[in-house]
């Protein structure tokens, strides 16, 4: 990737060097809201080549990326653009020297590929469904459903940790296995309910003890109402046992191929 050179100003002072930060690839002519700002509150403009364009903004060089504000700004730009067109998010932290480099290094070598991916994503948005258990309620279900767990729990209730260490380890293993089976069944039911209204989905992993499911869905615009109704039904079905959070619409981070070094 090219580096940016520092140039002297007319007054003889050294100018602040700038480069171009690349947020996403979009169809040529995609709408960019005038008020949209990116990293360091800079504006967003399109650099076009053939059927595609890069959404980019000028930034000062010599700074370290990775601050929370940088990540939020990157997501703000890609998610806002995704409201009006298909979007291929570019990997966070992608910086090039100038617009010529954007065309030469990003757009020209990949124009046909990007155009094909954008065609596939056209008219769709990403939503994420995050389902979490009410830990106390689900543990109560497990105790009620498994006599061996209930008995072991009762036996260790009034014993010291030292005296019941081995049994407590066994209890933890049994509960973890029962929770895994319950999670498999509940997440499958959730997917069965939501998948018919989605064009595609991607099951994500998570490690929290209350984790039930974390699934990204690609939803066509004309199916959005049906999808949201299905999410409402899923939330209702989970009442008293857990909760569901719907995030979106966002750029399709989970549905663009990941083998290109530019793509997130």
mmCIF file of N, CA and C in Angstrom, residues 127-172:
data_model
loop_
_atom_site.group_PDB
_atom_site.id
_atom_site.type_symbol
_atom_site.label_atom_id
_atom_site.label_comp_id
_atom_site.label_asym_id
_atom_site.label_seq_id
_atom_site.Cartn_x
_atom_site.Cartn_y
_atom_site.Cartn_z
ATOM 1 N N UNK A 127 -29.623 -8.222 9.508
ATOM 2 C CA UNK A 127 -30.141 -8.080 10.866
ATOM 3 C C UNK A 127 -29.470 -9.142 11.733
ATOM 4 N N UNK A 128 -29.274 -8.818 12.990
ATOM 5 C CA UNK A 128 -28.710 -9.785 13.939
ATOM 6 C C UNK A 128 -29.730 -10.028 15.044
ATOM 7 N N UNK A 129 -30.016 -11.292 15.295
ATOM 8 C CA UNK A 129 -30.911 -11.679 16.382
ATOM 9 C C UNK A 129 -30.052 -12.274 17.492
ATOM 10 N N UNK A 130 -30.090 -11.630 18.667
ATOM 11 C CA UNK A 130 -29.333 -12.094 19.822
ATOM 12 C C UNK A 130 -30.318 -12.562 20.889
ATOM 13 N N UNK A 131 -30.298 -13.833 21.162
ATOM 14 C CA UNK A 131 -31.204 -14.417 22.157
ATOM 15 C C UNK A 131 -30.399 -14.825 23.384
ATOM 16 N N UNK A 132 -30.890 -14.437 24.536
ATOM 17 C CA UNK A 132 -30.222 -14.760 25.794
ATOM 18 C C UNK A 132 -31.221 -15.359 26.766
ATOM 19 N N UNK A 133 -30.759 -16.331 27.526
ATOM 20 C CA UNK A 133 -31.601 -16.954 28.533
ATOM 21 C C UNK A 133 -31.713 -16.083 29.780
ATOM 22 N N UNK A 134 -32.826 -16.230 30.482
ATOM 23 C CA UNK A 134 -32.908 -15.823 31.883
ATOM 24 C C UNK A 134 -32.275 -16.960 32.664
ATOM 25 N N UNK A 135 -31.096 -16.736 33.189
ATOM 26 C CA UNK A 135 -30.296 -17.818 33.760
ATOM 27 C C UNK A 135 -31.033 -18.568 34.867
ATOM 28 N N UNK A 136 -31.671 -17.838 35.766
ATOM 29 C CA UNK A 136 -32.363 -18.491 36.884
ATOM 30 C C UNK A 136 -33.521 -19.340 36.387
ATOM 31 N N UNK A 137 -34.269 -18.812 35.428
ATOM 32 C CA UNK A 137 -35.431 -19.546 34.922
ATOM 33 C C UNK A 137 -35.006 -20.831 34.223
ATOM 34 N N UNK A 138 -33.951 -20.771 33.414
ATOM 35 C CA UNK A 138 -33.526 -21.953 32.670
ATOM 36 C C UNK A 138 -32.875 -22.977 33.595
ATOM 37 N N UNK A 139 -32.129 -22.523 34.587
ATOM 38 C CA UNK A 139 -31.563 -23.473 35.545
ATOM 39 C C UNK A 139 -32.674 -24.168 36.336
ATOM 40 N N UNK A 140 -33.744 -23.423 36.646
ATOM 41 C CA UNK A 140 -34.885 -24.039 37.327
ATOM 42 C C UNK A 140 -35.524 -25.099 36.437
ATOM 43 N N UNK A 141 -35.615 -24.840 35.140
ATOM 44 C CA UNK A 141 -36.137 -25.843 34.206
ATOM 45 C C UNK A 141 -35.279 -27.099 34.233
ATOM 46 N N UNK A 142 -33.977 -26.924 34.210
ATOM 47 C CA UNK A 142 -33.065 -28.067 34.177
ATOM 48 C C UNK A 142 -33.204 -28.906 35.438
ATOM 49 N N UNK A 143 -33.295 -28.245 36.581
ATOM 50 C CA UNK A 143 -33.450 -28.984 37.846
ATOM 51 C C UNK A 143 -34.754 -29.762 37.844
ATOM 52 N N UNK A 144 -35.814 -29.151 37.295
ATOM 53 C CA UNK A 144 -37.112 -29.816 37.254
ATOM 54 C C UNK A 144 -37.126 -30.985 36.269
ATOM 55 N N UNK A 145 -36.326 -30.921 35.222
ATOM 56 C CA UNK A 145 -36.354 -31.926 34.167
ATOM 57 C C UNK A 145 -35.411 -33.105 34.418
ATOM 58 N N UNK A 146 -34.395 -32.913 35.240
ATOM 59 C CA UNK A 146 -33.374 -33.948 35.440
ATOM 60 C C UNK A 146 -33.309 -34.327 36.919
ATOM 61 N N UNK A 147 -33.789 -35.532 37.218
ATOM 62 C CA UNK A 147 -33.833 -35.975 38.609
ATOM 63 C C UNK A 147 -32.443 -36.099 39.209
ATOM 64 N N UNK A 148 -31.452 -36.547 38.435
ATOM 65 C CA UNK A 148 -30.107 -36.706 38.974
ATOM 66 C C UNK A 148 -29.479 -35.361 39.325
ATOM 67 N N UNK A 149 -29.767 -34.349 38.524
ATOM 68 C CA UNK A 149 -29.260 -33.007 38.824
ATOM 69 C C UNK A 149 -29.931 -32.458 40.072
ATOM 70 N N UNK A 150 -31.250 -32.661 40.179
ATOM 71 C CA UNK A 150 -31.977 -32.182 41.358
ATOM 72 C C UNK A 150 -31.451 -32.845 42.626
ATOM 73 N N UNK A 151 -31.208 -34.158 42.560
ATOM 74 C CA UNK A 151 -30.732 -34.876 43.735
ATOM 75 C C UNK A 151 -29.335 -34.426 44.129
ATOM 76 N N UNK A 152 -28.471 -34.265 43.160
ATOM 77 C CA UNK A 152 -27.099 -33.846 43.447
ATOM 78 C C UNK A 152 -27.063 -32.423 43.976
ATOM 79 N N UNK A 153 -27.914 -31.580 43.433
ATOM 80 C CA UNK A 153 -27.998 -30.198 43.914
ATOM 81 C C UNK A 153 -28.475 -30.153 45.350
ATOM 82 N N UNK A 154 -29.470 -30.983 45.681
ATOM 83 C CA UNK A 154 -29.982 -31.015 47.048
ATOM 84 C C UNK A 154 -28.940 -31.555 48.010
ATOM 85 N N UNK A 155 -28.186 -32.557 47.571
ATOM 86 C CA UNK A 155 -27.197 -33.193 48.438
ATOM 87 C C UNK A 155 -26.030 -32.255 48.756
ATOM 88 N N UNK A 156 -25.700 -31.385 47.832
ATOM 89 C CA UNK A 156 -24.548 -30.502 48.060
ATOM 90 C C UNK A 156 -24.939 -29.140 48.608
ATOM 91 N N UNK A 157 -26.231 -28.902 48.720
ATOM 92 C CA UNK A 157 -26.690 -27.573 49.102
ATOM 93 C C UNK A 157 -26.097 -27.101 50.421
ATOM 94 N N UNK A 158 -26.132 -27.954 51.445
ATOM 95 C CA UNK A 158 -25.715 -27.543 52.778
ATOM 96 C C UNK A 158 -24.310 -28.021 53.149
ATOM 97 N N UNK A 159 -23.603 -28.597 52.183
ATOM 98 C CA UNK A 159 -22.243 -29.049 52.452
ATOM 99 C C UNK A 159 -21.240 -27.957 52.098
ATOM 100 N N UNK A 160 -20.109 -27.993 52.756
ATOM 101 C CA UNK A 160 -19.054 -27.037 52.431
ATOM 102 C C UNK A 160 -18.486 -27.358 51.055
ATOM 103 N N UNK A 161 -17.862 -26.371 50.456
ATOM 104 C CA UNK A 161 -17.261 -26.572 49.145
ATOM 105 C C UNK A 161 -16.193 -27.653 49.210
ATOM 106 N N UNK A 162 -15.394 -27.648 50.293
ATOM 107 C CA UNK A 162 -14.319 -28.632 50.422
ATOM 108 C C UNK A 162 -14.868 -30.049 50.538
ATOM 109 N N UNK A 163 -15.937 -30.191 51.308
ATOM 110 C CA UNK A 163 -16.480 -31.531 51.538
ATOM 111 C C UNK A 163 -17.208 -32.083 50.320
ATOM 112 N N UNK A 164 -17.696 -31.211 49.464
ATOM 113 C CA UNK A 164 -18.515 -31.664 48.326
ATOM 114 C C UNK A 164 -17.887 -31.289 46.986
ATOM 115 N N UNK A 165 -16.581 -31.073 46.994
ATOM 116 C CA UNK A 165 -15.926 -30.572 45.791
ATOM 117 C C UNK A 165 -16.155 -31.474 44.571
ATOM 118 N N UNK A 166 -15.941 -32.760 44.740
ATOM 119 C CA UNK A 166 -16.074 -33.699 43.625
ATOM 120 C C UNK A 166 -17.506 -33.731 43.101
ATOM 121 N N UNK A 167 -18.473 -33.739 44.029
ATOM 122 C CA UNK A 167 -19.873 -33.762 43.609
ATOM 123 C C UNK A 167 -20.280 -32.454 42.929
ATOM 124 N N UNK A 168 -19.711 -31.344 43.387
ATOM 125 C CA UNK A 168 -20.011 -30.053 42.773
ATOM 126 C C UNK A 168 -19.451 -29.986 41.343
ATOM 127 N N UNK A 169 -18.279 -30.548 41.156
ATOM 128 C CA UNK A 169 -17.719 -30.614 39.809
ATOM 129 C C UNK A 169 -18.640 -31.426 38.901
ATOM 130 N N UNK A 170 -19.105 -32.561 39.407
ATOM 131 C CA UNK A 170 -20.009 -33.408 38.638
ATOM 132 C C UNK A 170 -21.322 -32.685 38.345
ATOM 133 N N UNK A 171 -21.825 -31.954 39.335
ATOM 134 C CA UNK A 171 -23.061 -31.191 39.146
ATOM 135 C C UNK A 171 -22.889 -30.149 38.043
ATOM 136 N N UNK A 172 -21.770 -29.469 38.065
ATOM 137 C CA UNK A 172 -21.508 -28.473 37.031
ATOM 138 C C UNK A 172 -21.461 -29.089 35.651
#
